[in-house]
Amino acid sequence: MDIKTASALHRLRLVSVPEALSFPALLIFGSLLSRISDINLVMPLGALHGILFVLYVVFLLDVWNRAKWPAKKVALFFLLALVPFGGLYGDRVLKRDEADSVVAARARAEAAA
């Protein structure tokens, strides 16, 4: 795996957890607080979630382009972004893939030496 692919995967991992947590926060805090009090957090939390979701999709498309993922895997990660807390599972999968690629790179480096 080259450095650009690894950094694209890392960017996707970095945005997946905040995106996964922003949607439930919008549903729980934004909706609930606006109904039971005068505090209205729907607009700021909605904007934050929207920005994180767009970043997630852009980074996912970048990973698809660089890592040559099959369309099924990209569709799975997109669906995980639509499910509350789905990005947490996606982060775990990406973390495992990242660790596997590091081990494979070290093995190739040792074989070459």
JSON list of C-alpha atoms in Angstrom, two decimals:
[
{"chain": "A", "resi": 1, "resn": "MET", "atom": "CA", "xyz": [0.00, 0.00, 0.00]},
{"chain": "A", "resi": 2, "resn": "ASP", "atom": "CA", "xyz": [1.44, 3.36, -0.96]},
{"chain": "A", "resi": 3, "resn": "ILE", "atom": "CA", "xyz": [1.47, 6.39, 1.33]},
{"chain": "A", "resi": 4, "resn": "LYS", "atom": "CA", "xyz": [-1.38, 8.18, -0.47]},
{"chain": "A", "resi": 5, "resn": "THR", "atom": "CA", "xyz": [-3.69, 5.20, -0.09]},
{"chain": "A", "resi": 6, "resn": "ALA", "atom": "CA", "xyz": [-2.74, 4.79, 3.56]},
{"chain": "A", "resi": 7, "resn": "SER", "atom": "CA", "xyz": [-3.38, 8.46, 4.26]},
{"chain": "A", "resi": 8, "resn": "ALA", "atom": "CA", "xyz": [-6.74, 8.31, 2.46]},
{"chain": "A", "resi": 9, "resn": "LEU", "atom": "CA", "xyz": [-7.75, 5.36, 4.66]},
{"chain": "A", "resi": 10, "resn": "HIS", "atom": "CA", "xyz": [-6.54, 7.22, 7.73]},
{"chain": "A", "resi": 11, "resn": "ARG", "atom": "CA", "xyz": [-8.59, 10.32, 6.83]},
{"chain": "A", "resi": 12, "resn": "LEU", "atom": "CA", "xyz": [-11.68, 8.14, 6.42]},
{"chain": "A", "resi": 13, "resn": "ARG", "atom": "CA", "xyz": [-11.04, 6.62, 9.84]},
{"chain": "A", "resi": 14, "resn": "LEU", "atom": "CA", "xyz": [-10.58, 10.04, 11.42]},
{"chain": "A", "resi": 15, "resn": "VAL", "atom": "CA", "xyz": [-13.93, 11.32, 10.19]},
{"chain": "A", "resi": 16, "resn": "SER", "atom": "CA", "xyz": [-15.92, 8.11, 10.65]},
{"chain": "A", "resi": 17, "resn": "VAL", "atom": "CA", "xyz": [-16.17, 8.26, 14.46]},
{"chain": "A", "resi": 18, "resn": "PRO", "atom": "CA", "xyz": [-17.27, 11.92, 14.76]},
{"chain": "A", "resi": 19, "resn": "GLU", "atom": "CA", "xyz": [-19.74, 11.38, 11.91]},
{"chain": "A", "resi": 20, "resn": "ALA", "atom": "CA", "xyz": [-21.11, 8.28, 13.63]},
{"chain": "A", "resi": 21, "resn": "LEU", "atom": "CA", "xyz": [-21.61, 10.18, 16.87]},
{"chain": "A", "resi": 22, "resn": "SER", "atom": "CA", "xyz": [-22.99, 13.40, 15.38]},
{"chain": "A", "resi": 23, "resn": "PHE", "atom": "CA", "xyz": [-26.16, 11.76, 14.02]},
{"chain": "A", "resi": 24, "resn": "PRO", "atom": "CA", "xyz": [-27.34, 10.32, 17.37]},
{"chain": "A", "resi": 25, "resn": "ALA", "atom": "CA", "xyz": [-26.36, 13.60, 19.05]},
{"chain": "A", "resi": 26, "resn": "LEU", "atom": "CA", "xyz": [-28.54, 15.44, 16.56]},
{"chain": "A", "resi": 27, "resn": "LEU", "atom": "CA", "xyz": [-31.43, 13.05, 17.17]},
{"chain": "A", "resi": 28, "resn": "ILE", "atom": "CA", "xyz": [-31.13, 12.96, 20.95]},
{"chain": "A", "resi": 29, "resn": "PHE", "atom": "CA", "xyz": [-29.93, 16.38, 21.99]},
{"chain": "A", "resi": 30, "resn": "GLY", "atom": "CA", "xyz": [-31.25, 18.45, 19.11]},
{"chain": "A", "resi": 31, "resn": "SER", "atom": "CA", "xyz": [-34.73, 17.01, 18.95]},
{"chain": "A", "resi": 32, "resn": "LEU", "atom": "CA", "xyz": [-35.19, 16.27, 22.62]},
{"chain": "A", "resi": 33, "resn": "LEU", "atom": "CA", "xyz": [-33.95, 19.60, 23.95]},
{"chain": "A", "resi": 34, "resn": "SER", "atom": "CA", "xyz": [-35.98, 21.57, 21.41]},
{"chain": "A", "resi": 35, "resn": "ARG", "atom": "CA", "xyz": [-39.14, 19.78, 22.56]},
{"chain": "A", "resi": 36, "resn": "ILE", "atom": "CA", "xyz": [-38.69, 20.01, 26.32]},
{"chain": "A", "resi": 37, "resn": "SER", "atom": "CA", "xyz": [-36.97, 23.41, 26.62]},
{"chain": "A", "resi": 38, "resn": "ASP", "atom": "CA", "xyz": [-36.25, 26.63, 24.81]},
{"chain": "A", "resi": 39, "resn": "ILE", "atom": "CA", "xyz": [-32.78, 25.41, 23.82]},
{"chain": "A", "resi": 40, "resn": "ASN", "atom": "CA", "xyz": [-32.63, 24.79, 20.09]},
{"chain": "A", "resi": 41, "resn": "LEU", "atom": "CA", "xyz": [-29.54, 22.85, 19.05]},
{"chain": "A", "resi": 42, "resn": "VAL", "atom": "CA", "xyz": [-31.01, 21.41, 15.86]},
{"chain": "A", "resi": 43, "resn": "MET", "atom": "CA", "xyz": [-29.45, 24.00, 13.57]},
{"chain": "A", "resi": 44, "resn": "PRO", "atom": "CA", "xyz": [-25.83, 23.87, 14.85]},
{"chain": "A", "resi": 45, "resn": "LEU", "atom": "CA", "xyz": [-25.84, 20.10, 15.33]},
{"chain": "A", "resi": 46, "resn": "GLY", "atom": "CA", "xyz": [-27.49, 19.62, 11.94]},
{"chain": "A", "resi": 47, "resn": "ALA", "atom": "CA", "xyz": [-24.86, 21.77, 10.25]},
{"chain": "A", "resi": 48, "resn": "LEU", "atom": "CA", "xyz": [-22.06, 19.91, 12.03]},
{"chain": "A", "resi": 49, "resn": "HIS", "atom": "CA", "xyz": [-23.50, 16.54, 11.08]},
{"chain": "A", "resi": 50, "resn": "GLY", "atom": "CA", "xyz": [-23.99, 17.68, 7.47]},
{"chain": "A", "resi": 51, "resn": "ILE", "atom": "CA", "xyz": [-20.38, 18.81, 7.17]},
{"chain": "A", "resi": 52, "resn": "LEU", "atom": "CA", "xyz": [-19.09, 15.57, 8.70]},
{"chain": "A", "resi": 53, "resn": "PHE", "atom": "CA", "xyz": [-21.32, 13.47, 6.44]},
{"chain": "A", "resi": 54, "resn": "VAL", "atom": "CA", "xyz": [-20.13, 15.28, 3.30]},
{"chain": "A", "resi": 55, "resn": "LEU", "atom": "CA", "xyz": [-16.50, 14.87, 4.41]},
{"chain": "A", "resi": 56, "resn": "TYR", "atom": "CA", "xyz": [-17.13, 11.17, 5.04]},
{"chain": "A", "resi": 57, "resn": "VAL", "atom": "CA", "xyz": [-18.56, 10.68, 1.56]},
{"chain": "A", "resi": 58, "resn": "VAL", "atom": "CA", "xyz": [-15.71, 12.63, -0.07]},
{"chain": "A", "resi": 59, "resn": "PHE", "atom": "CA", "xyz": [-13.09, 10.62, 1.85]},
{"chain": "A", "resi": 60, "resn": "LEU", "atom": "CA", "xyz": [-14.93, 7.38, 1.04]},
{"chain": "A", "resi": 61, "resn": "LEU", "atom": "CA", "xyz": [-14.83, 8.22, -2.68]},
{"chain": "A", "resi": 62, "resn": "ASP", "atom": "CA", "xyz": [-11.13, 9.05, -2.36]},
{"chain": "A", "resi": 63, "resn": "VAL", "atom": "CA", "xyz": [-10.46, 5.66, -0.72]},
{"chain": "A", "resi": 64, "resn": "TRP", "atom": "CA", "xyz": [-12.52, 3.94, -3.42]},
{"chain": "A", "resi": 65, "resn": "ASN", "atom": "CA", "xyz": [-10.39, 5.62, -6.08]},
{"chain": "A", "resi": 66, "resn": "ARG", "atom": "CA", "xyz": [-7.01, 5.01, -4.42]},
{"chain": "A", "resi": 67, "resn": "ALA", "atom": "CA", "xyz": [-7.49, 1.60, -2.78]},
{"chain": "A", "resi": 68, "resn": "LYS", "atom": "CA", "xyz": [-9.55, 0.16, -5.66]},
{"chain": "A", "resi": 69, "resn": "TRP", "atom": "CA", "xyz": [-12.20, -1.16, -3.31]},
{"chain": "A", "resi": 70, "resn": "PRO", "atom": "CA", "xyz": [-15.02, -3.19, -4.85]},
{"chain": "A", "resi": 71, "resn": "ALA", "atom": "CA", "xyz": [-18.37, -1.42, -5.14]},
{"chain": "A", "resi": 72, "resn": "LYS", "atom": "CA", "xyz": [-19.90, -3.72, -2.49]},
{"chain": "A", "resi": 73, "resn": "LYS", "atom": "CA", "xyz": [-17.42, -2.57, 0.14]},
{"chain": "A", "resi": 74, "resn": "VAL", "atom": "CA", "xyz": [-17.99, 1.09, -0.73]},
{"chain": "A", "resi": 75, "resn": "ALA", "atom": "CA", "xyz": [-21.76, 0.56, -0.55]},
{"chain": "A", "resi": 76, "resn": "LEU", "atom": "CA", "xyz": [-21.37, -1.09, 2.86]},
{"chain": "A", "resi": 77, "resn": "PHE", "atom": "CA", "xyz": [-19.38, 1.84, 4.23]},
{"chain": "A", "resi": 78, "resn": "PHE", "atom": "CA", "xyz": [-21.89, 4.30, 2.78]},
{"chain": "A", "resi": 79, "resn": "LEU", "atom": "CA", "xyz": [-24.76, 2.41, 4.44]},
{"chain": "A", "resi": 80, "resn": "LEU", "atom": "CA", "xyz": [-22.83, 2.43, 7.71]},
{"chain": "A", "resi": 81, "resn": "ALA", "atom": "CA", "xyz": [-22.81, 6.23, 7.52]},
{"chain": "A", "resi": 82, "resn": "LEU", "atom": "CA", "xyz": [-26.61, 6.24, 7.33]},
{"chain": "A", "resi": 83, "resn": "VAL", "atom": "CA", "xyz": [-27.07, 4.06, 10.43]},
{"chain": "A", "resi": 84, "resn": "PRO", "atom": "CA", "xyz": [-26.60, 5.67, 13.86]},
{"chain": "A", "resi": 85, "resn": "PHE", "atom": "CA", "xyz": [-23.30, 4.47, 15.34]},
{"chain": "A", "resi": 86, "resn": "GLY", "atom": "CA", "xyz": [-22.56, 2.58, 12.09]},
{"chain": "A", "resi": 87, "resn": "GLY", "atom": "CA", "xyz": [-19.34, 4.48, 11.59]},
{"chain": "A", "resi": 88, "resn": "LEU", "atom": "CA", "xyz": [-17.98, 2.99, 14.80]},
{"chain": "A", "resi": 89, "resn": "TYR", "atom": "CA", "xyz": [-18.14, -0.46, 13.23]},
{"chain": "A", "resi": 90, "resn": "GLY", "atom": "CA", "xyz": [-16.62, 0.95, 10.03]},
{"chain": "A", "resi": 91, "resn": "ASP", "atom": "CA", "xyz": [-13.77, 2.45, 12.05]},
{"chain": "A", "resi": 92, "resn": "ARG", "atom": "CA", "xyz": [-13.08, -0.93, 13.63]},
{"chain": "A", "resi": 93, "resn": "VAL", "atom": "CA", "xyz": [-12.97, -2.60, 10.20]},
{"chain": "A", "resi": 94, "resn": "LEU", "atom": "CA", "xyz": [-10.67, 0.11, 8.85]},
{"chain": "A", "resi": 95, "resn": "LYS", "atom": "CA", "xyz": [-8.41, -0.17, 11.89]},
{"chain": "A", "resi": 96, "resn": "ARG", "atom": "CA", "xyz": [-8.09, -3.92, 11.38]},
{"chain": "A", "resi": 97, "resn": "ASP", "atom": "CA", "xyz": [-7.35, -3.45, 7.65]},
{"chain": "A", "resi": 98, "resn": "GLU", "atom": "CA", "xyz": [-4.78, -0.78, 8.47]},
{"chain": "A", "resi": 99, "resn": "ALA", "atom": "CA", "xyz": [-3.04, -3.08, 10.95]},
{"chain": "A", "resi": 100, "resn": "ASP", "atom": "CA", "xyz": [-3.02, -5.92, 8.43]},
{"chain": "A", "resi": 101, "resn": "SER", "atom": "CA", "xyz": [-1.46, -3.69, 5.78]},
{"chain": "A", "resi": 102, "resn": "VAL", "atom": "CA", "xyz": [1.26, -2.55, 8.21]},
{"chain": "A", "resi": 103, "resn": "VAL", "atom": "CA", "xyz": [2.11, -6.16, 9.02]},
{"chain": "A", "resi": 104, "resn": "ALA", "atom": "CA", "xyz": [2.19, -7.02, 5.32]},
{"chain": "A", "resi": 105, "resn": "ALA", "atom": "CA", "xyz": [4.44, -4.03, 4.57]},
{"chain": "A", "resi": 106, "resn": "ARG", "atom": "CA", "xyz": [6.86, -5.04, 7.34]},
{"chain": "A", "resi": 107, "resn": "ALA", "atom": "CA", "xyz": [6.95, -8.60, 6.02]},
{"chain": "A", "resi": 108, "resn": "ARG", "atom": "CA", "xyz": [7.72, -7.35, 2.50]},
{"chain": "A", "resi": 109, "resn": "ALA", "atom": "CA", "xyz": [10.47, -5.08, 3.87]},
{"chain": "A", "resi": 110, "resn": "GLU", "atom": "CA", "xyz": [12.04, -7.95, 5.81]},
{"chain": "A", "resi": 111, "resn": "ALA", "atom": "CA", "xyz": [11.84, -10.24, 2.78]},
{"chain": "A", "resi": 112, "resn": "ALA", "atom": "CA", "xyz": [13.55, -7.64, 0.62]},
{"chain": "A", "resi": 113, "resn": "ALA", "atom": "CA", "xyz": [16.36, -7.14, 3.14]}
]
